[in-house]
PDB file of C-alpha atoms and ligand atoms in Angstrom:
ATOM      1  CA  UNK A  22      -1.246 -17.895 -15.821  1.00 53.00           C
ATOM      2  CA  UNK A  23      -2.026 -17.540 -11.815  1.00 62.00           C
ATOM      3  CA  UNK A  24      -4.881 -19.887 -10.755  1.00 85.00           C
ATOM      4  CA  UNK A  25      -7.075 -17.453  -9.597  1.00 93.00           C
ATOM      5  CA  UNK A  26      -9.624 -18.310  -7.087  1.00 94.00           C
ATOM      6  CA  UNK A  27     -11.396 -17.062  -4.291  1.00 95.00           C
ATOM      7  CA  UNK A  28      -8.415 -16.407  -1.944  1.00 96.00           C
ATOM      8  CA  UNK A  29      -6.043 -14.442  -4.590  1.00 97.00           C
ATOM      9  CA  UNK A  30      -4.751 -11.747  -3.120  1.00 98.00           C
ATOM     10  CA  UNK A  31      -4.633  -8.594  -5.058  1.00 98.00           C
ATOM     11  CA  UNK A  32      -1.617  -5.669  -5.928  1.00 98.00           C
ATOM     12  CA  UNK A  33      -2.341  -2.831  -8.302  1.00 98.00           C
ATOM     13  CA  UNK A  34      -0.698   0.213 -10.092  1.00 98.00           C
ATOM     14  CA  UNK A  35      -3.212   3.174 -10.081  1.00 98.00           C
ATOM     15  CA  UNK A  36      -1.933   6.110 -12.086  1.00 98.00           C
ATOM     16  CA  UNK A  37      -3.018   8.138 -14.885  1.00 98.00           C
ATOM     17  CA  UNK A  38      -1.300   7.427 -18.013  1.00 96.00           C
ATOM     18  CA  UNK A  39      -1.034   3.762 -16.526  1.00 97.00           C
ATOM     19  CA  UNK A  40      -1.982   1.434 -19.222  1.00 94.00           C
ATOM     20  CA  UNK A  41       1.951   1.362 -20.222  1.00 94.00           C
ATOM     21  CA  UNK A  42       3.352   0.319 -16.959  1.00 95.00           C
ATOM     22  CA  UNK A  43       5.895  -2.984 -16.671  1.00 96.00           C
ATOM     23  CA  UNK A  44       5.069  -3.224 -13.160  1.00 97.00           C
ATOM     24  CA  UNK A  45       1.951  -5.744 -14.017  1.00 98.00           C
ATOM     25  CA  UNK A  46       4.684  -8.414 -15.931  1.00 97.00           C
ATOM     26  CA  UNK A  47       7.449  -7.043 -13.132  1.00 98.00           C
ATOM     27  CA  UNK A  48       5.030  -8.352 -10.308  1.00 98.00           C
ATOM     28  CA  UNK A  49       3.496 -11.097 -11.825  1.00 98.00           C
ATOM     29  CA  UNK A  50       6.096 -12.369 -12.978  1.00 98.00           C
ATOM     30  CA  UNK A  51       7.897 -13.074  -9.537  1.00 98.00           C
ATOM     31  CA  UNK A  52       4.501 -14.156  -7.960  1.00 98.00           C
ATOM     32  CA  UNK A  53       4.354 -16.771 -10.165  1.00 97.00           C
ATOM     33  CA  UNK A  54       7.898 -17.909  -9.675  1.00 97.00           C
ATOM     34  CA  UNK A  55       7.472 -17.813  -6.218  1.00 97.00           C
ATOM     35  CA  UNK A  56       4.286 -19.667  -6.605  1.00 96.00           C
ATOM     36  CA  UNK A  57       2.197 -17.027  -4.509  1.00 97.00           C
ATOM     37  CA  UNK A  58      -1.476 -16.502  -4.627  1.00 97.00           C
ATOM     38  CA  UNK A  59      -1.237 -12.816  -6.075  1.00 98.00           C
ATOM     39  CA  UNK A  60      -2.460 -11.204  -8.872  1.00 98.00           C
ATOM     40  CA  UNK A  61      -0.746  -7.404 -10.181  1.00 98.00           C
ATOM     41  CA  UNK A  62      -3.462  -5.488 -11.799  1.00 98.00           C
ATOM     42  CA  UNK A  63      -3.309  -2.045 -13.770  1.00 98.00           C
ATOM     43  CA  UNK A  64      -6.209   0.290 -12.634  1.00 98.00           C
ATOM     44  CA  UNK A  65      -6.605   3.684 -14.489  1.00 98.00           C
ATOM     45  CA  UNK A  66      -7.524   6.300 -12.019  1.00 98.00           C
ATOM     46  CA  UNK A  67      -8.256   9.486 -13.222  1.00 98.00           C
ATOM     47  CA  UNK A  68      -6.718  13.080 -11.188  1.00 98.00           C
ATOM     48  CA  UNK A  69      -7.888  14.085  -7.755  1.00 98.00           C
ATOM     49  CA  UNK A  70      -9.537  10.223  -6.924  1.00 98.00           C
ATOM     50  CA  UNK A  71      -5.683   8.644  -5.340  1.00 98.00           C
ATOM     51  CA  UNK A  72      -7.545   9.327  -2.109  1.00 98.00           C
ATOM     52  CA  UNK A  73     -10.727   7.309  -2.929  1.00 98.00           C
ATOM     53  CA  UNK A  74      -8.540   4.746  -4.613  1.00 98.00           C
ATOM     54  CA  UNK A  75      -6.705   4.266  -0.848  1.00 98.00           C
ATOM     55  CA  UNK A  76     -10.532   4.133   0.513  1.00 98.00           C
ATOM     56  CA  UNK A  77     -11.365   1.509  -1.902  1.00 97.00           C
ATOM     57  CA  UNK A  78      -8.330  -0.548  -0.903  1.00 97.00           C
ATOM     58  CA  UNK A  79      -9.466  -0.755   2.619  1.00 96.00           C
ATOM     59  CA  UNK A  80     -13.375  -1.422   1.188  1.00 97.00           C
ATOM     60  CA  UNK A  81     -12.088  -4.458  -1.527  1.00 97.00           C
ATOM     61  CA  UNK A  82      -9.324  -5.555   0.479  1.00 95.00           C
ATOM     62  CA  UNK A  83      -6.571  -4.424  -1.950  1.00 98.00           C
ATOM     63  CA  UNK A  84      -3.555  -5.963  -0.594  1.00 98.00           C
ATOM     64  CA  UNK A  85      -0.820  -4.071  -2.166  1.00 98.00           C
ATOM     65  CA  UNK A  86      -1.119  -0.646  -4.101  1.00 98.00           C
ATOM     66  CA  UNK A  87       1.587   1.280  -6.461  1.00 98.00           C
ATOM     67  CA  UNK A  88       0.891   4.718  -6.747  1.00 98.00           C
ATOM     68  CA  UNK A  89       2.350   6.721 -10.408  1.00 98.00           C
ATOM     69  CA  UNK A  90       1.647  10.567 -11.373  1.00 97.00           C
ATOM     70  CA  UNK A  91      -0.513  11.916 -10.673  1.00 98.00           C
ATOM     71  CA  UNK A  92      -0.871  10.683  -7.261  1.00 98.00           C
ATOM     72  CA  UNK A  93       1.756  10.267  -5.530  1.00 98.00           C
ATOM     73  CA  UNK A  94       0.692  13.517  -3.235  1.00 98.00           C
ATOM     74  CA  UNK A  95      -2.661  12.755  -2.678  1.00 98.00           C
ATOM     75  CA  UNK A  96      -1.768   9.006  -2.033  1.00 98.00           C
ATOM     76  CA  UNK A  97       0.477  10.480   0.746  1.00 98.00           C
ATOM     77  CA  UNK A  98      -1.994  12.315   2.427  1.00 98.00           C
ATOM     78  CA  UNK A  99      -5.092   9.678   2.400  1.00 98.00           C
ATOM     79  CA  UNK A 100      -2.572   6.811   4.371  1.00 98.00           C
ATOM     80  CA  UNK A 101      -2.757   6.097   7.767  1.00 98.00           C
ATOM     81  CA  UNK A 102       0.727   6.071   8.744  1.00 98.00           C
ATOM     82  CA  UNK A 103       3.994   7.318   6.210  1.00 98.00           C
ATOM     83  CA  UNK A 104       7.546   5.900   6.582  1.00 98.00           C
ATOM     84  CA  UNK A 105      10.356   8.585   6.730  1.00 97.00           C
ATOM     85  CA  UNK A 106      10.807   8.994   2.881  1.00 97.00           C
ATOM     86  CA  UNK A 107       6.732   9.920   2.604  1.00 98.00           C
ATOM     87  CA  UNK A 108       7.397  12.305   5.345  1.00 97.00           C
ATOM     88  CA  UNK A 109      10.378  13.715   3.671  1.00 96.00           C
ATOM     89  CA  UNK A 110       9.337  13.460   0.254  1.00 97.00           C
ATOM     90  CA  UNK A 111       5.293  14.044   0.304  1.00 97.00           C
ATOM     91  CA  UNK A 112       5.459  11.702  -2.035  1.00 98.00           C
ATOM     92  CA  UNK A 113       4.253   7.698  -1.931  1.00 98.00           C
ATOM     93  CA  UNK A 114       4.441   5.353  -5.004  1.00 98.00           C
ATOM     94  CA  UNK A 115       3.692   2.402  -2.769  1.00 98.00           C
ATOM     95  CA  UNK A 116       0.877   1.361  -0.207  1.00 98.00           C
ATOM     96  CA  UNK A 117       1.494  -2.101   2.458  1.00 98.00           C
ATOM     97  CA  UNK A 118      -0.530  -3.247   4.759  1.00 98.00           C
ATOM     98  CA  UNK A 119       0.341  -3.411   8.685  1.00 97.00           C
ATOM     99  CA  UNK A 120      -2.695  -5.177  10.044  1.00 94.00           C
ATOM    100  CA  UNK A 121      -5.444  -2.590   9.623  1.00 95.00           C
ATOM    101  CA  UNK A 122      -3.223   0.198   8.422  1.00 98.00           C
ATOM    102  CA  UNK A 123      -2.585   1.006   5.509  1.00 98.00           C
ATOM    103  CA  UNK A 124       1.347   2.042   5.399  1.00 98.00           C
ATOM    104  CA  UNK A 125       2.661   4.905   2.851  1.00 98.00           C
ATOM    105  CA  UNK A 126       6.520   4.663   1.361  1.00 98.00           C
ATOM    106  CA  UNK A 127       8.702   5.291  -1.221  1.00 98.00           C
ATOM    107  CA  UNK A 128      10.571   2.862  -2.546  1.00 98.00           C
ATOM    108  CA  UNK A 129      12.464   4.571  -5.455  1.00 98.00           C
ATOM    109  CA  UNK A 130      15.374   5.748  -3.896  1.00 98.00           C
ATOM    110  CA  UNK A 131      15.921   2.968  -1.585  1.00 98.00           C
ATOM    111  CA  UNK A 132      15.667   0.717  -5.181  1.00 98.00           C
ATOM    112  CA  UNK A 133      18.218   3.444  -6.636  1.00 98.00           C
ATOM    113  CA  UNK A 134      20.383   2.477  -3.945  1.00 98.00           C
ATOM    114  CA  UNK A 135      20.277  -1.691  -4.083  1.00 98.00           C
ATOM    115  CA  UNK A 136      20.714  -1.778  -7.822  1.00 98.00           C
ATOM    116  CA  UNK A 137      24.256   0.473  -6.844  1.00 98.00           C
ATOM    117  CA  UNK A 138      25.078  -2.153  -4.507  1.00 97.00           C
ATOM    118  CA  UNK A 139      23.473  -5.099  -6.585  1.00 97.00           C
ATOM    119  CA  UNK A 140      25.111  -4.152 -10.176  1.00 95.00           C
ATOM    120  CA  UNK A 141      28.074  -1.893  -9.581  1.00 96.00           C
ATOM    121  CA  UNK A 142      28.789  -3.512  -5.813  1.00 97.00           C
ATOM    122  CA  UNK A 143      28.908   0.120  -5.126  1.00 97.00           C
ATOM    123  CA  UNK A 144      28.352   1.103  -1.493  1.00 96.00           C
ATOM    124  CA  UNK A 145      27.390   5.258  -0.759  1.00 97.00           C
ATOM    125  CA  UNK A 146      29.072   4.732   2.209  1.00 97.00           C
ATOM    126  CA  UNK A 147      31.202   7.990   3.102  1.00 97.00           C
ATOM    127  CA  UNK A 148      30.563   8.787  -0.775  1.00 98.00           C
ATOM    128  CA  UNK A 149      29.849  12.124  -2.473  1.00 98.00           C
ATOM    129  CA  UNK A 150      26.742  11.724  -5.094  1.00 98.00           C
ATOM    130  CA  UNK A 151      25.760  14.303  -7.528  1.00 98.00           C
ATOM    131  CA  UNK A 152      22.252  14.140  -8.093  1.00 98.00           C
ATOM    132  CA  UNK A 153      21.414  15.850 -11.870  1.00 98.00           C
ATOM    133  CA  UNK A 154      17.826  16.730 -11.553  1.00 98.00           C
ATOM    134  CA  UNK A 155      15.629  18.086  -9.044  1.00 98.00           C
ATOM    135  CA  UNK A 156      11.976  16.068  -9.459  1.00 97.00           C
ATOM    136  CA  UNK A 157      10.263  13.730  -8.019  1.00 96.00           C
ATOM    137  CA  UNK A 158      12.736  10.710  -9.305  1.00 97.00           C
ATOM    138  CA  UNK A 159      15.580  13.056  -8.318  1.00 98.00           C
ATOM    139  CA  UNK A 160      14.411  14.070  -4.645  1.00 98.00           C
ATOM    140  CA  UNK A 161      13.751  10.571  -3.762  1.00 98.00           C
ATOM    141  CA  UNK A 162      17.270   9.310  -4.455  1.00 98.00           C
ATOM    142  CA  UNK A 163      18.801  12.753  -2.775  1.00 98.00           C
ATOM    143  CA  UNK A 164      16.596  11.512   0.517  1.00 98.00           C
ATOM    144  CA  UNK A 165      17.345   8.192   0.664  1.00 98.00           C
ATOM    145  CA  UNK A 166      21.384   8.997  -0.476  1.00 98.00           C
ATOM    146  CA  UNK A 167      21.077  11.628   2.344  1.00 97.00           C
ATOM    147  CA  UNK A 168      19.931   8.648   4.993  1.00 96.00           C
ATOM    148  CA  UNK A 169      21.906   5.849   4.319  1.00 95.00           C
ATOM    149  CA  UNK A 170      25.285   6.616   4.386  1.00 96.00           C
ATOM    150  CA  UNK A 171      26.538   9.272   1.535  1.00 98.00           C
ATOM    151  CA  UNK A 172      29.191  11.842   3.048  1.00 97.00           C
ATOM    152  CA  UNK A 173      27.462  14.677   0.621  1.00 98.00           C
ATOM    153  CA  UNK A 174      24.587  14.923  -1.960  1.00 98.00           C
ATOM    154  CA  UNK A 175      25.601  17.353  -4.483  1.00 98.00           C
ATOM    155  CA  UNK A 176      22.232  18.650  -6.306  1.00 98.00           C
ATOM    156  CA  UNK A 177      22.688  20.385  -9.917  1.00 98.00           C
ATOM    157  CA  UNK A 178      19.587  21.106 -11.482  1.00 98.00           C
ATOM    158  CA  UNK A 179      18.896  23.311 -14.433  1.00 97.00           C
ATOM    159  CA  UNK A 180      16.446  25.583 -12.543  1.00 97.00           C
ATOM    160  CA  UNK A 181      18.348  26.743  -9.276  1.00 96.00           C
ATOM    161  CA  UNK A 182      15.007  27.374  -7.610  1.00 97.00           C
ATOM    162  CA  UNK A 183      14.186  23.508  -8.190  1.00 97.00           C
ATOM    163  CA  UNK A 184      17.887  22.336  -7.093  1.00 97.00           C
ATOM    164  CA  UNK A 185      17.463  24.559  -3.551  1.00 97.00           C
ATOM    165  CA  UNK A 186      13.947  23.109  -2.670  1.00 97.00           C
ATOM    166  CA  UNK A 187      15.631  19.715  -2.735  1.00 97.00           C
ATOM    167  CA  UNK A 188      18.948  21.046  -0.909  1.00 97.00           C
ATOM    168  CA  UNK A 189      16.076  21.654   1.952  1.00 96.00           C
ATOM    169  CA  UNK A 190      15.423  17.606   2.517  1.00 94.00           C
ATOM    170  CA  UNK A 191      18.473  17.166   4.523  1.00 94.00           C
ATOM    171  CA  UNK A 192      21.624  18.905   5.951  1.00 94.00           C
ATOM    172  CA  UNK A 193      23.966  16.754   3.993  1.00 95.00           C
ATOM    173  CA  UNK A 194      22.727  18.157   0.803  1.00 98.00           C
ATOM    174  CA  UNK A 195      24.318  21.115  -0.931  1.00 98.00           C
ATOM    175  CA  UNK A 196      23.219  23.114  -4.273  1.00 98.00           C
ATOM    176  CA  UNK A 197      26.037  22.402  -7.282  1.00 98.00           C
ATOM    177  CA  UNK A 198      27.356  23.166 -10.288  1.00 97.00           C
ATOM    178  CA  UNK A 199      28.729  21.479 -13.498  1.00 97.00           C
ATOM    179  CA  UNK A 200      32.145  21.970 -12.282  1.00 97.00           C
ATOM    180  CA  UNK A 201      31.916  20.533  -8.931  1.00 98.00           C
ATOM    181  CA  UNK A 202      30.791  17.230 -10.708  1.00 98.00           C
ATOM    182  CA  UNK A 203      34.738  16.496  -9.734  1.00 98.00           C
ATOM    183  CA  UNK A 204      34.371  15.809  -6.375  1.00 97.00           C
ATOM    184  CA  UNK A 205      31.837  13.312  -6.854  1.00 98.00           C
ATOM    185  CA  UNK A 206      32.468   9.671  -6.489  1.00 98.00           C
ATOM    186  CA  UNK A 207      28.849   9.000  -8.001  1.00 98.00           C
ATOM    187  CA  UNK A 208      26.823  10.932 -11.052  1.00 98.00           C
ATOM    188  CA  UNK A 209      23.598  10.160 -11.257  1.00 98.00           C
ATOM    189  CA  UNK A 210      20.963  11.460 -14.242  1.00 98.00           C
ATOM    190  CA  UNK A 211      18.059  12.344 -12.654  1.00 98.00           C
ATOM    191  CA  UNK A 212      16.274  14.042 -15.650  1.00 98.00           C
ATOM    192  CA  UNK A 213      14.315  12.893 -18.297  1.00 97.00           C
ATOM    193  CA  UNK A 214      17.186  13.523 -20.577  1.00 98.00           C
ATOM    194  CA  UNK A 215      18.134  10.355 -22.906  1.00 98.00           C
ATOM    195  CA  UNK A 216      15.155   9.242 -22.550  1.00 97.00           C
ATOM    196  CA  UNK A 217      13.424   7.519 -25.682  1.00 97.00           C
ATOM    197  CA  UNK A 218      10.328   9.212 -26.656  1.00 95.00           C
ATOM    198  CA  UNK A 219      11.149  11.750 -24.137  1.00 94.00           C
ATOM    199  CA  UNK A 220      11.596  16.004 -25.013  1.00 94.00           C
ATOM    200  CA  UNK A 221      15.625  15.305 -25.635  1.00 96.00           C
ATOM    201  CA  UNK A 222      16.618  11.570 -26.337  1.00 97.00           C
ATOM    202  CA  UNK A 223      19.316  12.211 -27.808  1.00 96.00           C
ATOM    203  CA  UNK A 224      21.113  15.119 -25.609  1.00 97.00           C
ATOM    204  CA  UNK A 225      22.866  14.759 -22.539  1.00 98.00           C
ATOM    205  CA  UNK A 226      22.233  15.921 -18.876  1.00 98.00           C
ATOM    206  CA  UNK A 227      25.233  18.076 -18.839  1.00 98.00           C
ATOM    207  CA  UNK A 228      28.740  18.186 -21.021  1.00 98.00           C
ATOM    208  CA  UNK A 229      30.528  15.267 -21.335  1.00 97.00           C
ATOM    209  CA  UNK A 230      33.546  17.023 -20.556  1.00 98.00           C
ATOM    210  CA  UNK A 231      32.977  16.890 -17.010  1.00 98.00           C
ATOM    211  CA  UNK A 232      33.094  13.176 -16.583  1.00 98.00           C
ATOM    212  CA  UNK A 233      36.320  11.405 -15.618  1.00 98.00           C
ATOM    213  CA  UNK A 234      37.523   7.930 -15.199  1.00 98.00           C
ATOM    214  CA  UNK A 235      36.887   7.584 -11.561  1.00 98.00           C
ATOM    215  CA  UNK A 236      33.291   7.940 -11.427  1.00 98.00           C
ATOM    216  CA  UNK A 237      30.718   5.887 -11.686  1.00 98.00           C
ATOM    217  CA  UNK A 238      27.870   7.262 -13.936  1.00 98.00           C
ATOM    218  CA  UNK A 239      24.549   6.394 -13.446  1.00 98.00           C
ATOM    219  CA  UNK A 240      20.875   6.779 -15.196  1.00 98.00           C
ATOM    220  CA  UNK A 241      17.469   6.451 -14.201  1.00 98.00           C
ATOM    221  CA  UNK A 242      16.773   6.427 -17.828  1.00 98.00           C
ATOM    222  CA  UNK A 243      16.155   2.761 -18.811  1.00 96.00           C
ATOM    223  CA  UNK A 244      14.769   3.095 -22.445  1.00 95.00           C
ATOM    224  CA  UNK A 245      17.368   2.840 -23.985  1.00 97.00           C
ATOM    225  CA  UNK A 246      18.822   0.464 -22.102  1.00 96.00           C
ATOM    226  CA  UNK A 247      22.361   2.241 -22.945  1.00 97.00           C
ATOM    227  CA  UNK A 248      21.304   6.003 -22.711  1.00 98.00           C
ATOM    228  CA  UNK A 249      23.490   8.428 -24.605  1.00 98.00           C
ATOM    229  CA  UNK A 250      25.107   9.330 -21.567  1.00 98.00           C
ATOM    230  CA  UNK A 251      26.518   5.736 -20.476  1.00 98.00           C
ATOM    231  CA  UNK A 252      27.838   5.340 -23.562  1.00 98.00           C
ATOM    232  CA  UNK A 253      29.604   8.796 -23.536  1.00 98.00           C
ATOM    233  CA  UNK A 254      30.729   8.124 -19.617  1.00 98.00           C
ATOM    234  CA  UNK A 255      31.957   4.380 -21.239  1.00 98.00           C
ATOM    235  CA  UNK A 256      33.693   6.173 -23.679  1.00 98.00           C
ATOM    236  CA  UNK A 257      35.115   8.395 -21.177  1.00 98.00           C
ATOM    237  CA  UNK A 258      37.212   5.464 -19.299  1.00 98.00           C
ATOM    238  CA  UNK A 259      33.822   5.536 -16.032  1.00 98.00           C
ATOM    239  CA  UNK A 260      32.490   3.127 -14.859  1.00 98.00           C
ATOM    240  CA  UNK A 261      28.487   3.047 -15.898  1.00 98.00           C
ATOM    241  CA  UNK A 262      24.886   1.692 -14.566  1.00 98.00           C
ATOM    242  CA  UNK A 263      21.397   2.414 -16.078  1.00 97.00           C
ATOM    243  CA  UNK A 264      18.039   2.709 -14.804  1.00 97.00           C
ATOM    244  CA  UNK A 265      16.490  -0.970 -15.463  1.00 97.00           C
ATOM    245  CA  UNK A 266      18.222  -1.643 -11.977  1.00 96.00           C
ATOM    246  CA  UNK A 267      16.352   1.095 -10.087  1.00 96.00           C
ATOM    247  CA  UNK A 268      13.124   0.307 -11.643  1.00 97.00           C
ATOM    248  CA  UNK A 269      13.270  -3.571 -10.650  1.00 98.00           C
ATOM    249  CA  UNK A 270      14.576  -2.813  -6.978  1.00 98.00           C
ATOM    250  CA  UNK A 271      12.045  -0.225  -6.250  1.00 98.00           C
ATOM    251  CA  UNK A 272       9.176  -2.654  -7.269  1.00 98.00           C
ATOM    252  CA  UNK A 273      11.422  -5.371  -5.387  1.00 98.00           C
ATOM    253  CA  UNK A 274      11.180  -3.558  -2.287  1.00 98.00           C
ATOM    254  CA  UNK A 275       7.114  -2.780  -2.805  1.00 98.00           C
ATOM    255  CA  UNK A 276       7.079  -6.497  -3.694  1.00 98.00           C
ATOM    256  CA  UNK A 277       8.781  -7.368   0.041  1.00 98.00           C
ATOM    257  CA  UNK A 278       6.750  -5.216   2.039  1.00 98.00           C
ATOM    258  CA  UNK A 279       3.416  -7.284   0.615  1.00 98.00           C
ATOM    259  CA  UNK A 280       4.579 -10.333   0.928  1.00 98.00           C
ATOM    260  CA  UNK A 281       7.001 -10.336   3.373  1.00 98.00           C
ATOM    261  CA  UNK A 282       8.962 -12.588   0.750  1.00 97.00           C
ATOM    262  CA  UNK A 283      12.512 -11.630  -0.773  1.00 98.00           C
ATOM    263  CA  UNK A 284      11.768 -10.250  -4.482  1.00 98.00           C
ATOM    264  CA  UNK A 285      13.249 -12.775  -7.153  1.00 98.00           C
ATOM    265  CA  UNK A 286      16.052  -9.670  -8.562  1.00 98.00           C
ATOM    266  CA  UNK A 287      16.534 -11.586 -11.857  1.00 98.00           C
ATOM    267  CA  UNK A 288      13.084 -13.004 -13.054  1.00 98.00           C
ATOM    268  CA  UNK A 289      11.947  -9.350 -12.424  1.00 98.00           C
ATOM    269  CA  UNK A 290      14.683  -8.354 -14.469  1.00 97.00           C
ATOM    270  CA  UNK A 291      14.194 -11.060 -17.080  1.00 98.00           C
ATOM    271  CA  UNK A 292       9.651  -9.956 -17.290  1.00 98.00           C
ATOM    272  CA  UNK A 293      10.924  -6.683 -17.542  1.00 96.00           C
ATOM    273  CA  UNK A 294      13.136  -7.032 -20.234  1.00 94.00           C
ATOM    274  CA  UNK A 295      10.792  -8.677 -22.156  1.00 93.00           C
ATOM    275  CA  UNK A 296       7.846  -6.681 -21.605  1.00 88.00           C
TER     276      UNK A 296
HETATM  277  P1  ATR B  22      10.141  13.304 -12.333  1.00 90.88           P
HETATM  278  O1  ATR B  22       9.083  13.525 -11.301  1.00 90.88           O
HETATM  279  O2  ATR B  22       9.844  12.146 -13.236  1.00 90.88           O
HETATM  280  O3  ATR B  22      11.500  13.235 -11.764  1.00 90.88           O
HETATM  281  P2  ATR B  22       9.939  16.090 -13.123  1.00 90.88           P
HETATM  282  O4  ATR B  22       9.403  16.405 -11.792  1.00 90.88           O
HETATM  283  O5  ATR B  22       9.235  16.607 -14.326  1.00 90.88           O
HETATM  284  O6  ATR B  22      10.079  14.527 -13.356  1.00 90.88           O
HETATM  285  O7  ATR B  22      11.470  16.583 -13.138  1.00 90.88           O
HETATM  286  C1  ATR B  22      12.197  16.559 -14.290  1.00 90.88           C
HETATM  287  C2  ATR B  22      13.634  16.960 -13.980  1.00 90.88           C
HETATM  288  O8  ATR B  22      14.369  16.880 -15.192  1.00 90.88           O
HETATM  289  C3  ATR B  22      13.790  18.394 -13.496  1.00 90.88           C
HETATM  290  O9  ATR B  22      14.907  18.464 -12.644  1.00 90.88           O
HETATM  291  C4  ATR B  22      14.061  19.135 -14.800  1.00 90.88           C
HETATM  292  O10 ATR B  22      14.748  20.351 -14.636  1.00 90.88           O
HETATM  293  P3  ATR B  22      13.956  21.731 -14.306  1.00 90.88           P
HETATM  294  O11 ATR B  22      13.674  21.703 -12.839  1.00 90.88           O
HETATM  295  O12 ATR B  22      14.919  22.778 -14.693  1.00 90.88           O
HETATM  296  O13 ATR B  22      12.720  21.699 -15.144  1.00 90.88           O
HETATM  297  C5  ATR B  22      14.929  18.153 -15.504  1.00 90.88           C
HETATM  298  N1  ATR B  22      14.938  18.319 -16.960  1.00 90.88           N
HETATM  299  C6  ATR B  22      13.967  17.987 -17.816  1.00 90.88           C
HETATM  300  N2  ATR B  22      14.341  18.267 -19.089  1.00 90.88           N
HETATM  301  C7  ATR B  22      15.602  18.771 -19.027  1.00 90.88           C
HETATM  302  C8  ATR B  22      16.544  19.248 -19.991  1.00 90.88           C
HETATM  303  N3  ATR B  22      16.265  19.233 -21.303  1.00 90.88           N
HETATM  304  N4  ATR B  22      17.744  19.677 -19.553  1.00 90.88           N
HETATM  305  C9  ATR B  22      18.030  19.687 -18.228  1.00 90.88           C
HETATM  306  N5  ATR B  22      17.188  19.265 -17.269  1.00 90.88           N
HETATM  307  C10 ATR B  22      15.983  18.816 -17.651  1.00 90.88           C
END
C-alpha cells in the first residue's frame, strides 16, 4: 500500500454508478510504481452535485478529479478554464490543476488515439475513420480524430438525428452509411454493442459483411477483451484492436496532466487486467 501521510496528494473518480470503476487500481497502481505521494479514491456523487464536487476540490485541495456519467456536463460548466475538446464536446471526464485553476478536458479520444499509435502503430494521419456510434464515447473520438490529423471522419449511427449532431463538431466530419464503411482505412465501434453485461453482447455493430482485409477494426468495448466483432473482423483477414487500450491511455493522459509525470502504459495495463 501507499504510505499515506500528511502530504499525500489526492485524485478521485466521482460518478454515479462509480463503485465499479478500474480507474482506482489503474491510478494507483502507477503511483506506486512511480513511487509518488498520491492516493486514487472512488467518491460516489449523486446527480446534479458534479458542480459542488468541483467546489469541494478547490475547498479540500483535491489534486486530480475524473469525472463519469452523470457529470460530465455539469463538470464542464463548474471549471474555470476548458481545453478545446470540453469546448467542443461539453463534456469533461477529467479535472488538472494550473496553479489556482482548475482546468476541464477530455481525455478519451486523445487516449483512443495513442492506444492506435501505441498497439496497432497506426497513425490517423491523412486517414479516413468511420466512427459507429454517435454518444458521448463516440463524439469524443470523432473530435479528437477530426483535430489531429484524419483526412475524413465518417459517422454511422443507428439514429440519423444522433449521427448529424456529431457531423456538427467539425467540417471534416460527414454523416455515413454501412456501405461507405469501404472507404475507410479505420472502423471503430463506438456503441455499447459486444459489450458483456451490456443490452446486445453478443450482436454486432453492423454486418460483418462490410469488413475487408485492409482495415483495421477497432472497439471501445473492452469486456470481453475479444468482442464479437474483433473476432469476426480477425476472421475476416483485418487487422483488429480493442478497447483496454483506450481506457488505459485516456487515464494515462489524466494521469500526466496531475503529475506532470509520463504514465507507466504497461503497469496500468497489467492493474487493469487484473482488476
Ligand atoms: P456513451 O456515452 O457511453 O457513448 P450513449 O450516449 O448511450 O453512450 O451512446 C450509445 C451509442 O450506442 C449510440 O450511438 C447508440 O445509438 P442510438 O443513437 O441510435 O441510440 C448506440 N447503440 C446502442 N445500442 C445499439 C444497438 N443495439 N445497435 C446500434 N447502435 C446502438
Amino acid at each position: 500500500m501507499i504510505d499515506i501521510s500528511g502530504i499525500t496528494r489526492i485524485a478521485a473518480v466521482i460518478g454515479d454508478p462509480v463503485r465499479h470503476s478500474r480507474s482506482p487500481q489503474i491510478h494507483n497502481a502507477a503511483f506506486r510504481h512511480l513511487g509518488l505521494d498520491w492516493v486514487y479514491l472512488a467518491l460516489p456523487v449523486s446527480a446534479g452535485r458534479g458542480a459542488a464536487a468541483v467546489a469541494a476540490m478547490r475547498t479540500l485541495g483535491i489534486d486530480g478529479l475524473s469525472v463519469t456519467m452523470p457529470h460530465k456536463a455539469d463538470v464542464a460548466a463548474a471549471v474555470d478554464r476548458r481545453t478545446p475538446a470540453v469546448e467542443a464536446l461539453g463534456a469533461c471526464n477529467c479535472v488538472y490543476r494550473d496553479g489556482d485553476v482548475l482546468v476541464g478536458d477530455n481525455t478519451d479520444g486523445l487516449g483512443f488515439i495513442r492506444s492506435l499509435e501505441a498497439e496497432a502503430g497506426f497513425s490517423l494521419d491523412g486517414a479516413t475513420i468511420a466512427v459507429v456510434g454517435a454518444g458521448g464515447a463516440a463524439r469524443s473520438i470523432i473530435d479528437a480524430a477530426a483535430r489531429n490529423g484524419a483526412a475524413r471522419v465518417l459517422v454511422i449511427n443507428r439514429t440519423p438525428a444522433g449521427a448529424e449532431r456529431a457531423a456538427a463538431i467539425h467540417p471534416s466530419v460527414s454523416v455515413a452509411e454501412v456501405t461507405d464503411l469501404a472507404a475507410a482505412d479505420i472502423i471503430v465501434n463506438a456503441t455499447s454493442v459486444g459489450m458483456a453485461g451490456g443490452p446486445a453482447p453478443d450482436q454486432l455493430p453492423f454486418p460483418a459483411e462490410f469488413i475487408q482485409p485492409h482495415h483495421l477494426v477497432a472497439d471501445i468495448v473492452y469486456q470481453p477483451e475479444r468482442t464479437p466483432l474483433l473476432v469476426e473482423a480477425e476472421a475476416r483477414g483485418a487487422a483488429t484492436i480493442g478497447g483496454l487500450g483506450m481506457l488505459v491511455h485516456q487515464a494515462a493522459v489524466a494521469f500526466e496532466h496531475w503529475t506532470g509525470q509520463p504514465a507507466p502504459i504497461e503497469v496500468m495495463l497489467d492493474a487493469v487486467r487484473r482488476s
